[in-house]
mmCIF file of C-alpha atoms and ligand atoms in Angstrom:
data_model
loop_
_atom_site.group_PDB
_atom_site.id
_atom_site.type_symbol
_atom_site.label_atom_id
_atom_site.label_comp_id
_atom_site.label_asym_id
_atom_site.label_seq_id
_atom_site.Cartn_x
_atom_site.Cartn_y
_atom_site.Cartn_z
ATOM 1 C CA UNK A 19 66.088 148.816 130.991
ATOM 2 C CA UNK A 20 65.648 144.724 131.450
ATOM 3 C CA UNK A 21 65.413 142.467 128.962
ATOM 4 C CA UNK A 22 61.596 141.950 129.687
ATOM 5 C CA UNK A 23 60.787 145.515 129.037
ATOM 6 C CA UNK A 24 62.404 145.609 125.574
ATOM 7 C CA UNK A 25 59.859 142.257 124.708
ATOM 8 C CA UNK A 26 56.541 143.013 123.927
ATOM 9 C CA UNK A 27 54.091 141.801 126.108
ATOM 10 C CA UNK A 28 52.730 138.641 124.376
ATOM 11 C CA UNK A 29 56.063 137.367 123.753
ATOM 12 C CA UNK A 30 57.284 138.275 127.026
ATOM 13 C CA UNK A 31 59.000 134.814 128.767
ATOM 14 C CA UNK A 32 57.508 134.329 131.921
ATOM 15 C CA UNK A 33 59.901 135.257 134.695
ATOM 16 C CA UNK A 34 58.722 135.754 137.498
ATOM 17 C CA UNK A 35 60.911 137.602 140.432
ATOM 18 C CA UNK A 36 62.032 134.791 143.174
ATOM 19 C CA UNK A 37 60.365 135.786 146.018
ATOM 20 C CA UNK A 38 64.083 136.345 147.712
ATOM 21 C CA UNK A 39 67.218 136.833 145.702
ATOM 22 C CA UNK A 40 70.352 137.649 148.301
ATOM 23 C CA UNK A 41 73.695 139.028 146.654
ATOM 24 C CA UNK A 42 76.484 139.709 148.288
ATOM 25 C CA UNK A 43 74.268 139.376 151.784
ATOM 26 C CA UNK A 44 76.815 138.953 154.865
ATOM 27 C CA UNK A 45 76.746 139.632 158.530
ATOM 28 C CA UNK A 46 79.536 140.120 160.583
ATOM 29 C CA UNK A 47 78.721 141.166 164.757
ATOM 30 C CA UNK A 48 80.948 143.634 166.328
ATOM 31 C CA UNK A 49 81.157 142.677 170.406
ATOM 32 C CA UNK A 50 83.694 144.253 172.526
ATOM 33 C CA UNK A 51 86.128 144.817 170.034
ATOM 34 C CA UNK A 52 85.891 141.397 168.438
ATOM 35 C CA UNK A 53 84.052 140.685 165.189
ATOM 36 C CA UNK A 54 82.299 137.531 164.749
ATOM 37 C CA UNK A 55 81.194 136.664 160.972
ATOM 38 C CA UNK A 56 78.418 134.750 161.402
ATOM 39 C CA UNK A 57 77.146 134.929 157.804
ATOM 40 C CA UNK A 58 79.582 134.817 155.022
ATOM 41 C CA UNK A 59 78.794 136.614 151.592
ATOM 42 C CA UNK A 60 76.031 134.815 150.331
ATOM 43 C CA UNK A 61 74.418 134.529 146.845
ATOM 44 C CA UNK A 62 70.686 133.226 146.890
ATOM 45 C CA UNK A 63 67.341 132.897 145.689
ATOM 46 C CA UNK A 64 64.322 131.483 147.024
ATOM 47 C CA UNK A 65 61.681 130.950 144.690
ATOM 48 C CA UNK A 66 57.776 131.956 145.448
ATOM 49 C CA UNK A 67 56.094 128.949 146.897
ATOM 50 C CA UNK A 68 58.797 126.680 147.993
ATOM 51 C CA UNK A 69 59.111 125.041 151.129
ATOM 52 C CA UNK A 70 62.902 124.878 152.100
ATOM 53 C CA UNK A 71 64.415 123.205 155.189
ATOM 54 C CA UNK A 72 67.829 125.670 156.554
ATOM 55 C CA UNK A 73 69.778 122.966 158.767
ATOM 56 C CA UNK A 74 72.938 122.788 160.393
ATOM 57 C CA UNK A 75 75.417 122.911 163.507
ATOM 58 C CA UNK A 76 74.732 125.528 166.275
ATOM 59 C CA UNK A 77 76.055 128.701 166.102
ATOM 60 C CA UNK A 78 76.014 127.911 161.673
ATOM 61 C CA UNK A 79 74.018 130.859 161.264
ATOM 62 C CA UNK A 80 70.998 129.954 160.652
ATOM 63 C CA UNK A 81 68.984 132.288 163.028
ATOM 64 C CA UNK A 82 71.132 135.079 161.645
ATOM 65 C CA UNK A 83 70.356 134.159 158.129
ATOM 66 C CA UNK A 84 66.568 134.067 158.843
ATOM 67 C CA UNK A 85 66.283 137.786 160.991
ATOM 68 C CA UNK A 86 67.692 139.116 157.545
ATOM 69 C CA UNK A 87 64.918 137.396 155.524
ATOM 70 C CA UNK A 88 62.522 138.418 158.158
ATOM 71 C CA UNK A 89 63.795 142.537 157.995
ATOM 72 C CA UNK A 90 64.143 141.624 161.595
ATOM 73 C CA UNK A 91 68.189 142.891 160.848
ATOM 74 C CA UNK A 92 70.291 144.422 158.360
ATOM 75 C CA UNK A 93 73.226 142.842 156.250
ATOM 76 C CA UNK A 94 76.709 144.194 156.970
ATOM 77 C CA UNK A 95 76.814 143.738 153.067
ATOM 78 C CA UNK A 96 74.901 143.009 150.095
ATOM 79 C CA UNK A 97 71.520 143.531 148.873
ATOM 80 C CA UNK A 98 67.978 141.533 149.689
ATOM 81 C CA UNK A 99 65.191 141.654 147.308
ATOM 82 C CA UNK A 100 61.746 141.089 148.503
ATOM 83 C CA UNK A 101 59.646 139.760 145.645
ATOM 84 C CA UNK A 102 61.573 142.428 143.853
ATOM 85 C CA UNK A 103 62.037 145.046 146.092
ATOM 86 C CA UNK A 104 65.880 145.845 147.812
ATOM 87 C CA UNK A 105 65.017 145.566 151.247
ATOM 88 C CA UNK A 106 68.712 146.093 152.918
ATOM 89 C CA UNK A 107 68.583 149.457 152.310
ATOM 90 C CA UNK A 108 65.112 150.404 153.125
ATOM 91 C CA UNK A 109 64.358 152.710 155.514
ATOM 92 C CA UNK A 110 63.314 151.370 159.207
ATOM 93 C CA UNK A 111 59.684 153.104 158.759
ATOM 94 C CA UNK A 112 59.866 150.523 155.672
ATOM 95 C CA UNK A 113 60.978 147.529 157.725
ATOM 96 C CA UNK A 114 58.539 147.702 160.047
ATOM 97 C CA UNK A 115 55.914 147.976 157.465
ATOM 98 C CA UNK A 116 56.885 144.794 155.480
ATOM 99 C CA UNK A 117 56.787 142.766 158.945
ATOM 100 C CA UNK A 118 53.490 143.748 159.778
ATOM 101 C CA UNK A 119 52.285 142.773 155.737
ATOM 102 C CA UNK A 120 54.766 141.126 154.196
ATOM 103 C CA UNK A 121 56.892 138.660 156.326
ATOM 104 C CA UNK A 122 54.937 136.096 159.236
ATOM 105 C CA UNK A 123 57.674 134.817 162.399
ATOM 106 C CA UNK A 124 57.173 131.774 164.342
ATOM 107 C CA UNK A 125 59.618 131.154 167.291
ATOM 108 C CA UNK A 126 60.490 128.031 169.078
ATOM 109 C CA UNK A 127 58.896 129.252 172.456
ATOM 110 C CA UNK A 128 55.936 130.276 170.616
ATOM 111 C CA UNK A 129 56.210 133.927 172.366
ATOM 112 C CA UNK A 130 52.646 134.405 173.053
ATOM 113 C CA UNK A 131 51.410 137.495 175.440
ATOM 114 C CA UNK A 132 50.122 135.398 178.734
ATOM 115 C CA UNK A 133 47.463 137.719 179.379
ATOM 116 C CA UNK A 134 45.984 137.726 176.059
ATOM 117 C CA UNK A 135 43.267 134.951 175.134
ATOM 118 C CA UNK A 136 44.287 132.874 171.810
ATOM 119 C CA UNK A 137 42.037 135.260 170.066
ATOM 120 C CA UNK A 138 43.672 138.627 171.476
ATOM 121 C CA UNK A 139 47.222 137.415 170.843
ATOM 122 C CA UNK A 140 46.245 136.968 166.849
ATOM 123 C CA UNK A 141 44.316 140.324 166.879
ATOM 124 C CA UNK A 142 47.685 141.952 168.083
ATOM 125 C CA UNK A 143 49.159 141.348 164.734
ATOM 126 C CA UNK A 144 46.633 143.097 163.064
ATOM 127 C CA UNK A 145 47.724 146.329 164.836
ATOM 128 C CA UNK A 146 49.454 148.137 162.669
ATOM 129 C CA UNK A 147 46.880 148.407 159.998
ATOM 130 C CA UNK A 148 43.952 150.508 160.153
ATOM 131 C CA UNK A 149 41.004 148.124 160.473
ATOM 132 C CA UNK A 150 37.662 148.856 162.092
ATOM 133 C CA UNK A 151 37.644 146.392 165.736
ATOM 134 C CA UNK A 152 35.177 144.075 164.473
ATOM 135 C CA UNK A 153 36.851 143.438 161.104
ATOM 136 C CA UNK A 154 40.219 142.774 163.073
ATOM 137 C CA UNK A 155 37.834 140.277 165.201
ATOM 138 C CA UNK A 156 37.034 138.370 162.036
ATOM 139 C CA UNK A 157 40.018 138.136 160.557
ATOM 140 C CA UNK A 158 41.253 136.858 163.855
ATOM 141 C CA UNK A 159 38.295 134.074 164.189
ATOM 142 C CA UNK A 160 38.772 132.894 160.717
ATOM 143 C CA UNK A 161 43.112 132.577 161.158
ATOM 144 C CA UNK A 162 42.204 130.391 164.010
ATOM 145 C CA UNK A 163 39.881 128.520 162.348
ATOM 146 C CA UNK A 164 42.176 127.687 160.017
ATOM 147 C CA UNK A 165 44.712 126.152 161.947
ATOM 148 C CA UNK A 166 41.764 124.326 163.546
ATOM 149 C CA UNK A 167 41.402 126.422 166.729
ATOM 150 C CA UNK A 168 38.091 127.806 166.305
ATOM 151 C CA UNK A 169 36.952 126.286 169.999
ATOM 152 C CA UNK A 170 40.042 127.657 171.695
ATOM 153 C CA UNK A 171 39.665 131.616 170.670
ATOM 154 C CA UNK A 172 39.410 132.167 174.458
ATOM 155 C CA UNK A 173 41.809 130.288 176.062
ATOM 156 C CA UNK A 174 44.549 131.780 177.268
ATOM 157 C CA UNK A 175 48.186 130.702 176.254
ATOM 158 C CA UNK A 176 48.450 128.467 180.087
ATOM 159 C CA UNK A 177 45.295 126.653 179.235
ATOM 160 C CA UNK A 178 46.375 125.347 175.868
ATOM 161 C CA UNK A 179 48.860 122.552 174.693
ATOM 162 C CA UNK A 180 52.618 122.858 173.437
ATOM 163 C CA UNK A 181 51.456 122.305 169.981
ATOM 164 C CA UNK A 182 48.048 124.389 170.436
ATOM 165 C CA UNK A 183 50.094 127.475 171.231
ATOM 166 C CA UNK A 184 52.066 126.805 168.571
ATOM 167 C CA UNK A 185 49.193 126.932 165.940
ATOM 168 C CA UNK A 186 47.917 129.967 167.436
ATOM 169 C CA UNK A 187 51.266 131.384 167.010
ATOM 170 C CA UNK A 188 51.288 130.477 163.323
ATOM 171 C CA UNK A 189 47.728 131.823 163.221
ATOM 172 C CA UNK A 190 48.652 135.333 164.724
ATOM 173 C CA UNK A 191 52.088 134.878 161.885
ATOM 174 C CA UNK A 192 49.374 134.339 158.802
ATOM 175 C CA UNK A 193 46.666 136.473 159.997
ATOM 176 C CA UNK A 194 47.984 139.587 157.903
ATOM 177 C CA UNK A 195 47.971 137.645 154.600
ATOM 178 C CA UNK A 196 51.679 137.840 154.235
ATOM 179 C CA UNK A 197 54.089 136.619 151.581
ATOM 180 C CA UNK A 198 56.724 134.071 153.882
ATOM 181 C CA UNK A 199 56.434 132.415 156.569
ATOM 182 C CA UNK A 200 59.677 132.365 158.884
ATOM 183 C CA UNK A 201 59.820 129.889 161.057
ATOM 184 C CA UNK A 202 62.712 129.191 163.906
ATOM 185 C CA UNK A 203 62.515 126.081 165.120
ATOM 186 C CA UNK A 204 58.840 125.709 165.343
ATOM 187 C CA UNK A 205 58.759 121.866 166.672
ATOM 188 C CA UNK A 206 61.812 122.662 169.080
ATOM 189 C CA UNK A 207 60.165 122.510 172.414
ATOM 190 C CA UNK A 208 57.490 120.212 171.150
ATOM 191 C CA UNK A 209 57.079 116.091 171.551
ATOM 192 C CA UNK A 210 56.600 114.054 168.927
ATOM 193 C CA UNK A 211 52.790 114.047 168.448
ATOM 194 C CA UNK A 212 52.711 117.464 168.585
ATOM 195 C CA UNK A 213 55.462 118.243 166.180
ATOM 196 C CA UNK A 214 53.557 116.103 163.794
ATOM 197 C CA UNK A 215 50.562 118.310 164.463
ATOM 198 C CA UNK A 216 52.719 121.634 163.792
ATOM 199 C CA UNK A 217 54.270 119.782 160.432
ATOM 200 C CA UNK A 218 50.952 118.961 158.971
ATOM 201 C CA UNK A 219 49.686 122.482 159.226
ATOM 202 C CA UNK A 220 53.251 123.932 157.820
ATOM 203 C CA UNK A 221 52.677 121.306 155.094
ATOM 204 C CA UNK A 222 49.359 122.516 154.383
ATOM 205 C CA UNK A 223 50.007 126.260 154.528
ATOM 206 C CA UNK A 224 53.015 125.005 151.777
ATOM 207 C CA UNK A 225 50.183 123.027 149.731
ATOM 208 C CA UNK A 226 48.055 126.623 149.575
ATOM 209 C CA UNK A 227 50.887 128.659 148.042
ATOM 210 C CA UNK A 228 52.356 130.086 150.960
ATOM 211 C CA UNK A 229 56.357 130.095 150.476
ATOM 212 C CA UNK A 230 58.455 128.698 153.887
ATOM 213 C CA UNK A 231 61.323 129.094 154.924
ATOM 214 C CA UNK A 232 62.183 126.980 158.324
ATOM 215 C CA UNK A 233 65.345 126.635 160.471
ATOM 216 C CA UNK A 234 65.172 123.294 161.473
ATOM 217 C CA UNK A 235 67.151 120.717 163.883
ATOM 218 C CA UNK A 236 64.871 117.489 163.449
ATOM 219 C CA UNK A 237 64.795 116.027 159.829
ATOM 220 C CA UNK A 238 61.637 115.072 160.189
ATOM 221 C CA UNK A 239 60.406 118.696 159.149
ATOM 222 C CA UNK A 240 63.488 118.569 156.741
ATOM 223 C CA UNK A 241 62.123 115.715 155.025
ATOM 224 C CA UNK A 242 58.455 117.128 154.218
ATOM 225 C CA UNK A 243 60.603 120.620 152.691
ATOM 226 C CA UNK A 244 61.109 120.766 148.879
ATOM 227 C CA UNK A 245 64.397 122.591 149.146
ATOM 228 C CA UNK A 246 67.182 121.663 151.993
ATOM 229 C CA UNK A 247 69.934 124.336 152.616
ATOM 230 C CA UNK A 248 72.859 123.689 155.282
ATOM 231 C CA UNK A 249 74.306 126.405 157.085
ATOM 232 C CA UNK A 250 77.855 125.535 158.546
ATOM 233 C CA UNK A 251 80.456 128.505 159.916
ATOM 234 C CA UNK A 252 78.416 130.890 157.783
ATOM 235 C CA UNK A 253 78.622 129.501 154.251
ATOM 236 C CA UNK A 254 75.420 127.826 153.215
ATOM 237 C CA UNK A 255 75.243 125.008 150.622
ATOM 238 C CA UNK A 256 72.286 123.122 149.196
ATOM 239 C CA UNK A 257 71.823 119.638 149.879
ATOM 240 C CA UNK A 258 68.614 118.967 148.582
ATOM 241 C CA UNK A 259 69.745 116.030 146.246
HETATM 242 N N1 ATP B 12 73.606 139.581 168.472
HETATM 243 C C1 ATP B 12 74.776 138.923 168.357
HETATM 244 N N2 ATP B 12 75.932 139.500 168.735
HETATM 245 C C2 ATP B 12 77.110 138.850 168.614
HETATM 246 N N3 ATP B 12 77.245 137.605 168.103
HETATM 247 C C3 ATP B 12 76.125 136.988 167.702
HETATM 248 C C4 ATP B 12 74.823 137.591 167.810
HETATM 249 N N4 ATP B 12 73.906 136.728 167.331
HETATM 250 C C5 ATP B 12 74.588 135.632 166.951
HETATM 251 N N5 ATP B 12 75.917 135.780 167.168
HETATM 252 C C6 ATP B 12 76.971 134.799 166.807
HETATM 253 O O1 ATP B 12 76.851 134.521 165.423
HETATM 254 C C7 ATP B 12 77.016 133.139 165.152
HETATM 255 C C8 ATP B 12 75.785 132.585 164.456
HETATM 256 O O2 ATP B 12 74.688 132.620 165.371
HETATM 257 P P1 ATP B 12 73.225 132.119 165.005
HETATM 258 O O3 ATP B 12 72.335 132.495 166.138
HETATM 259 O O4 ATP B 12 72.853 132.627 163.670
HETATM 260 O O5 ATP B 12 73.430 130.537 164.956
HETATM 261 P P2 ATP B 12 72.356 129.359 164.753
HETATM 262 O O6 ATP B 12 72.785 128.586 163.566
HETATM 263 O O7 ATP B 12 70.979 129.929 164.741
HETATM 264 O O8 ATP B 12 72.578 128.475 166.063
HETATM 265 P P3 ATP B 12 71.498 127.629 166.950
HETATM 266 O O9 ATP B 12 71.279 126.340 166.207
HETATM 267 O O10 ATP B 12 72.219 127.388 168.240
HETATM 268 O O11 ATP B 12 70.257 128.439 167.122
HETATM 269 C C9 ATP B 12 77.332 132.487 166.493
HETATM 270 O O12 ATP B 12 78.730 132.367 166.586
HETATM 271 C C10 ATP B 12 76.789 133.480 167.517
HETATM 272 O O13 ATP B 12 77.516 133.416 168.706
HETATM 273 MG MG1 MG B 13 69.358 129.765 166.016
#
């Protein structure tokens, strides 16, 4: 039994559960014989609604860090809570299920379908849950609307901008209402005026509760995070102050 349950309710302190807490989490790769520990064991938590930066040298770990966040991969060791919930050891019916509701990805090469219009490629992420067309339609429009695409529901991904198929990417990752966003280097293959475009939305997503998490080479989007973590030969340090 936890502390909070022995408390009655009114005099229960407020504690909320961080929205990841990592113990123990590593991840070593096995490849032809020869292991490669690209994530040492790693204590962590990430609270609900922060916005924190993951920088650092290639090859650091950083993408390897994020696919576990994501349920995208399994630690060799340790556990991962998900707002609560052990995650490391779920089963891969479970996974999947948190990805589709619980966890939004956005890639550096935006990895949009080419045949798909803007509005198709967000609909796709709606899949997995049982929705009648129409409402999957809506739910679509309005996630483009919101990262200012309304007019651009049927271009396809070769008739938009770097930084428009990036916010349609980041549409189609918040369309299912989830907890995190996970973002890999979402300004990577963009110029300037269009990562500024990408960082205002993130910002803004930040500002309505959502919690970020966003491997990052360009301090510019480091700057605008509230939390900075380095990853370097798989040990990761906060350098926030
Ligand atoms: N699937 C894999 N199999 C074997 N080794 C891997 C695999 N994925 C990553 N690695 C190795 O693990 C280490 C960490 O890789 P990771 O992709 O997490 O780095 P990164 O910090 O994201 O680098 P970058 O900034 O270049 O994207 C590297 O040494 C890499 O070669
Ligand atoms: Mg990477």
């Amino acid at each position: 039994m936890s502390i909070t349950e022995t408390v009655p309710d009114t005099l229960a302190p407020n504690l909320p559960e961080p929205m990841f807490r990592l113990l123990g989490v590593s991840r070593t790769y096995r490849q032809k014989g020869r292991e490669i520990r690209a994530l040492q064991p790693t204590d962590l938590e990430i609270g609900a609604g922060e916005f924190v930066a993951i920088q650092g040298p290639t090859g650091g770990g950083k993408s390897t860090l994020l696919q576990l966040l994501g349920a995208l991969d399994r630690p060799t060791t340790g556990q991962i809570h998900l707002a609560g919930a052990e995650i490391a050891g779920a089963s891969s019916r479970r996974l999947t299920e948190i990805r589709a509701h619980e966890i939004g990805f956005v890639f550096q090469g935006f990895n949009l379908i080419p045949t798909l219009t803007a509005l198709e490629n967000v609909e796709m992420a709606l899949e997995p849950q049982p929705l009648p067309a129409p409402e999957r339609t809506r739910r679509a429009r309005e996630a483009l609307e919101h990262v200012g695409l309304a007019d651009r529901a049927d271009h396809l991904p070769s008739e938009l901008s770097g930084g428009q198929q990036q916010r349609v990417a980041i549409a189609r990752a918040i369309v299912s209402s989830p907890r995190v966003l996970l973002a890999d280097e979402p300004t990577g293959n963009l110029d300037e005026g269009m990562r500024d475009e990408i960082l205002d939305l993130l910002q803004r997503l930040h500002a309505e509760g959502l919690t970020l998490v966003v491997v990052t080479h360009d301090s510019a989007v480091a700057r605008r995070a509230t939390r900075r973590l380095r990853l370097q030969d798989g040990v990761v340090r906060d350098t926030t102050h």
